Each structure stands twice: as C-alpha cells, then as structure tokens.
Short mmCIF file of C-alpha atoms in Angstrom, two decimals:
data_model
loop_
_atom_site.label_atom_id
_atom_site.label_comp_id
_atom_site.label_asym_id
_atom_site.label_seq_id
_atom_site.Cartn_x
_atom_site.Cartn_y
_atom_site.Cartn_z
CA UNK Q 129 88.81 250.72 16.59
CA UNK Q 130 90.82 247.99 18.34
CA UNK Q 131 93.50 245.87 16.75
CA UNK Q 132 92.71 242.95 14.67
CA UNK Q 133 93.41 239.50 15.59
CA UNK Q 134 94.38 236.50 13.32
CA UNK Q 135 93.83 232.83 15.22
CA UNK Q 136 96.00 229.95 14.13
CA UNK Q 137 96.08 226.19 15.14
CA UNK Q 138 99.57 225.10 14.78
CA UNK Q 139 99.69 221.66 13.61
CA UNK Q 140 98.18 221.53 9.99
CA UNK Q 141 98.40 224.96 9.27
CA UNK Q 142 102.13 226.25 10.21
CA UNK Q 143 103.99 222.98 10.59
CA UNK Q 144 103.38 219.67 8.12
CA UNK Q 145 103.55 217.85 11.38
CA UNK Q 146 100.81 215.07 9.76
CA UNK Q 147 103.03 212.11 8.90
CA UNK Q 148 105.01 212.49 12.19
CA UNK Q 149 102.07 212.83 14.12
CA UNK Q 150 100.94 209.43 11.86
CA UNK Q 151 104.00 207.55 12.39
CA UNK Q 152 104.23 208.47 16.52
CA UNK Q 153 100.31 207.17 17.17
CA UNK Q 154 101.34 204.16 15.18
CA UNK Q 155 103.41 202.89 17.61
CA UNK Q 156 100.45 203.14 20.06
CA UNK Q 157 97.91 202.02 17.34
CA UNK Q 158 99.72 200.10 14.89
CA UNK Q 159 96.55 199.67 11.98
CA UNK Q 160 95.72 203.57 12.45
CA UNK Q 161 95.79 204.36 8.76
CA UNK Q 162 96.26 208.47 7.48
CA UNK Q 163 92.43 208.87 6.97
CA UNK Q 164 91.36 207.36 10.38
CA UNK Q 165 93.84 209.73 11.62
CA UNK Q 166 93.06 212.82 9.67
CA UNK Q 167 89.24 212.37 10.89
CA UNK Q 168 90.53 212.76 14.27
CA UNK Q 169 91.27 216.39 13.85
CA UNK Q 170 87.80 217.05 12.18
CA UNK Q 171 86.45 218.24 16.10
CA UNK Q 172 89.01 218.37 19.06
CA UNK Q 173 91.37 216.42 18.91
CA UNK Q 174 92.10 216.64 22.51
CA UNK Q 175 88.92 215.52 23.49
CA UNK Q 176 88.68 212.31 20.81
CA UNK Q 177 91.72 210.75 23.17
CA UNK Q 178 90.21 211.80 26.25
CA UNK Q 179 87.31 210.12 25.35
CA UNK Q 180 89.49 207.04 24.38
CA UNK Q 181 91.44 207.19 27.66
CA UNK Q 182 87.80 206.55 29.27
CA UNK Q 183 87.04 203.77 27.54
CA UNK Q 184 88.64 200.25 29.00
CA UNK Q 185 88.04 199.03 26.04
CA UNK Q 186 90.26 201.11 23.57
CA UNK Q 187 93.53 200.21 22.99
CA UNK Q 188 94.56 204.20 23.96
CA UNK Q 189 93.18 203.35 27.89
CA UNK Q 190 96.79 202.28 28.45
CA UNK Q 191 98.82 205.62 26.55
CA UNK Q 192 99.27 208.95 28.15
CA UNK Q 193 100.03 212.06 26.26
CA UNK Q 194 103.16 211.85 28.09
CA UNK Q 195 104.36 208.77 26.49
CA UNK Q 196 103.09 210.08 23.65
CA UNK Q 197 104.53 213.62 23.62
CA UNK Q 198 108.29 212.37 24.50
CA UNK Q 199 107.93 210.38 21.32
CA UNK Q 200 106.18 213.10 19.05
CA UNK Q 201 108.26 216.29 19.94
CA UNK Q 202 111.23 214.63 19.30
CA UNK Q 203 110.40 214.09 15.90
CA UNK Q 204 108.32 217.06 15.15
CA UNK Q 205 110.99 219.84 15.60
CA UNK Q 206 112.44 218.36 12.04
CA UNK Q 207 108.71 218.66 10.16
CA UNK Q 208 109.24 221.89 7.88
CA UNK Q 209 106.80 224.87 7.88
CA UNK Q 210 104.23 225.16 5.23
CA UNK Q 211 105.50 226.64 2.05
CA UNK Q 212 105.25 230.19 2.21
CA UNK Q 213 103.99 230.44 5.85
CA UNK Q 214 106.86 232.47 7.65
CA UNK Q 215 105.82 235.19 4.42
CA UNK Q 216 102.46 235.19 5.66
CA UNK Q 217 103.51 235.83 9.31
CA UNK Q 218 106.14 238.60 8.87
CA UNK Q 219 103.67 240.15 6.22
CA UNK Q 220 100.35 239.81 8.63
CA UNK Q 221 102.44 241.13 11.54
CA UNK Q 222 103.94 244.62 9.12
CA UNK Q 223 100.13 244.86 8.23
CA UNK Q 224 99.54 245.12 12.09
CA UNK Q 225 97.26 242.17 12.58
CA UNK Q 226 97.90 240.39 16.53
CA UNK Q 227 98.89 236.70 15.97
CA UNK Q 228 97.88 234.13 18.26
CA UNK Q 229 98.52 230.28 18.42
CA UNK Q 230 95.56 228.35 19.74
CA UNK Q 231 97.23 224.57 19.61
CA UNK Q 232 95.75 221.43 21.29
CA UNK Q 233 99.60 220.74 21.39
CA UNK Q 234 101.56 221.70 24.56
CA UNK Q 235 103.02 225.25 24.38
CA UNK Q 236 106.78 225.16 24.92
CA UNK Q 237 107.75 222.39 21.75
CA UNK Q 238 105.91 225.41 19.88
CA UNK Q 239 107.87 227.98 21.42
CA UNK Q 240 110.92 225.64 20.36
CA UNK Q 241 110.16 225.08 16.71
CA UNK Q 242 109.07 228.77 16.15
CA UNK Q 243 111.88 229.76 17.56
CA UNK Q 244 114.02 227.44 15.28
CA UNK Q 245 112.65 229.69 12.43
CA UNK Q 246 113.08 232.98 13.81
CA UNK Q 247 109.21 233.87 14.25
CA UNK Q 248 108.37 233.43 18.05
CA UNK Q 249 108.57 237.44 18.56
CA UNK Q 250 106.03 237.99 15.50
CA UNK Q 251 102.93 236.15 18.18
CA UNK Q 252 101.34 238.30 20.66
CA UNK Q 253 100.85 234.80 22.31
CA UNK Q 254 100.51 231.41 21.61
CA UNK Q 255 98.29 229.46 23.76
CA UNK Q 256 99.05 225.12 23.70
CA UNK Q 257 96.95 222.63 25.59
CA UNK Q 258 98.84 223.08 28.83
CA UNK Q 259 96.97 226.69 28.92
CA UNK Q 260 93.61 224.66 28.76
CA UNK Q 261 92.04 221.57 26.33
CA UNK Q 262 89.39 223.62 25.23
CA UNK Q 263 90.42 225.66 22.14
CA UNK Q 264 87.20 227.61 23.09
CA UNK Q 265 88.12 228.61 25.72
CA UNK Q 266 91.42 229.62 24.83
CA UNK Q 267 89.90 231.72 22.10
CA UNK Q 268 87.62 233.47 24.93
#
C-alpha cells in the first residue's frame, strides 16, 4: 500500500493571510469589502482575476499580480500561522502522511514564511502558482 498524501492550500488554512490579502487588493480596489473578497476564494481564485484582467471594463484590467505580489508578500511574511497548525504538521508528518502545498500563491514567499517557522523540511513539496494556475492540475 503506497503512502498517504494530505493536500493543503496555503492561504486560509496555514497562514491568516485574509486581512493582508484585504488590505493589499484595497489599494487596487478601494470599496472591495471582506465578503466581496472572501467570495473570491469560493472557486479559483487565480482564475476570478484572470478573468478580470480580460475585461476592459474592470478596474483590475490595469493591475498585474506583479504589482500586486511586491505589495502582498511584503506584508504577508508577518500574518501568524493558524493556532495549532505547526502541531498538526509535525504530528501528520511522525504519523507518516506526505504533505503537499497546492497554493494559487507563488511558491518561493511560501518557502520563505515556512521557513520562518521551522516547517519547510516537514513538505514533500509545495507546489505555488508559478508551478501552474490550475490547482487541478497541480493535484494531478
């Protein structure tokens, strides 16, 4: 029988990265309340701005995720980790579960803040949207 793999997204479920993540799309979106923004993350994130950037119409046709990246990471490296989540981690890794991260965020800020909590080497990999938008296909 082969090993057993746990998934995790990243933002939401190891880092409390929402107000941050609020506060950096403001300045892009300045009436983008917390609900409008947590409905964002109810598909793919990813692909809600993509679609955006498409539109001439939206007032996210003129951002990039650059822009908004050098504004987010910054800030996001001081958001703390869930309560209790580096337990869960070590404790799923000594049970001898394989960790992966499957983020729409961009893989080495993870790298960074995991490893600003000592728990980098406890992920057999961890798999941002520079490795591909598609969560499903990361997962595949």
């Amino acid at each position: 029988m082969g090993k057993k793999i746990i998934l995790f997204d990243f933002d939401g479920v190891i880092v409390d990265s929402l107000g941050v993540a609020l506060k950096t799309q403001q300045t892009f979106e300045p009436a983008l309340t917390e609900s409008e923004m947590r409905k964002r993350f109810e598909g793919n994130i990813k692909e809600y701005y993509d679609n955006q950037q498409k539109n001439p119409q939206s007032s996210l046709s003129k951002t990039n995720e650059e822009e908004y990246y050098n504004a987010y990471i910054p800030a996001f490296m001081s958001c703390p980790l869930f309560g209790g989540m580096a337990e869960v981690i070590k404790n799923l890794k000594a049970d001898g579960y394989l960790l992966v991260i499957v983020s729409s965020t961009i893989t080495s800020p993870i790298r960074e803040y995991l490893s600003k909590y000592n728990l980098t080497h406890y992920f057999t990999e961890i798999m941002g949207g520079d490795v591909h938008s598609s969560k499903v296909e990361k997962i595949k």
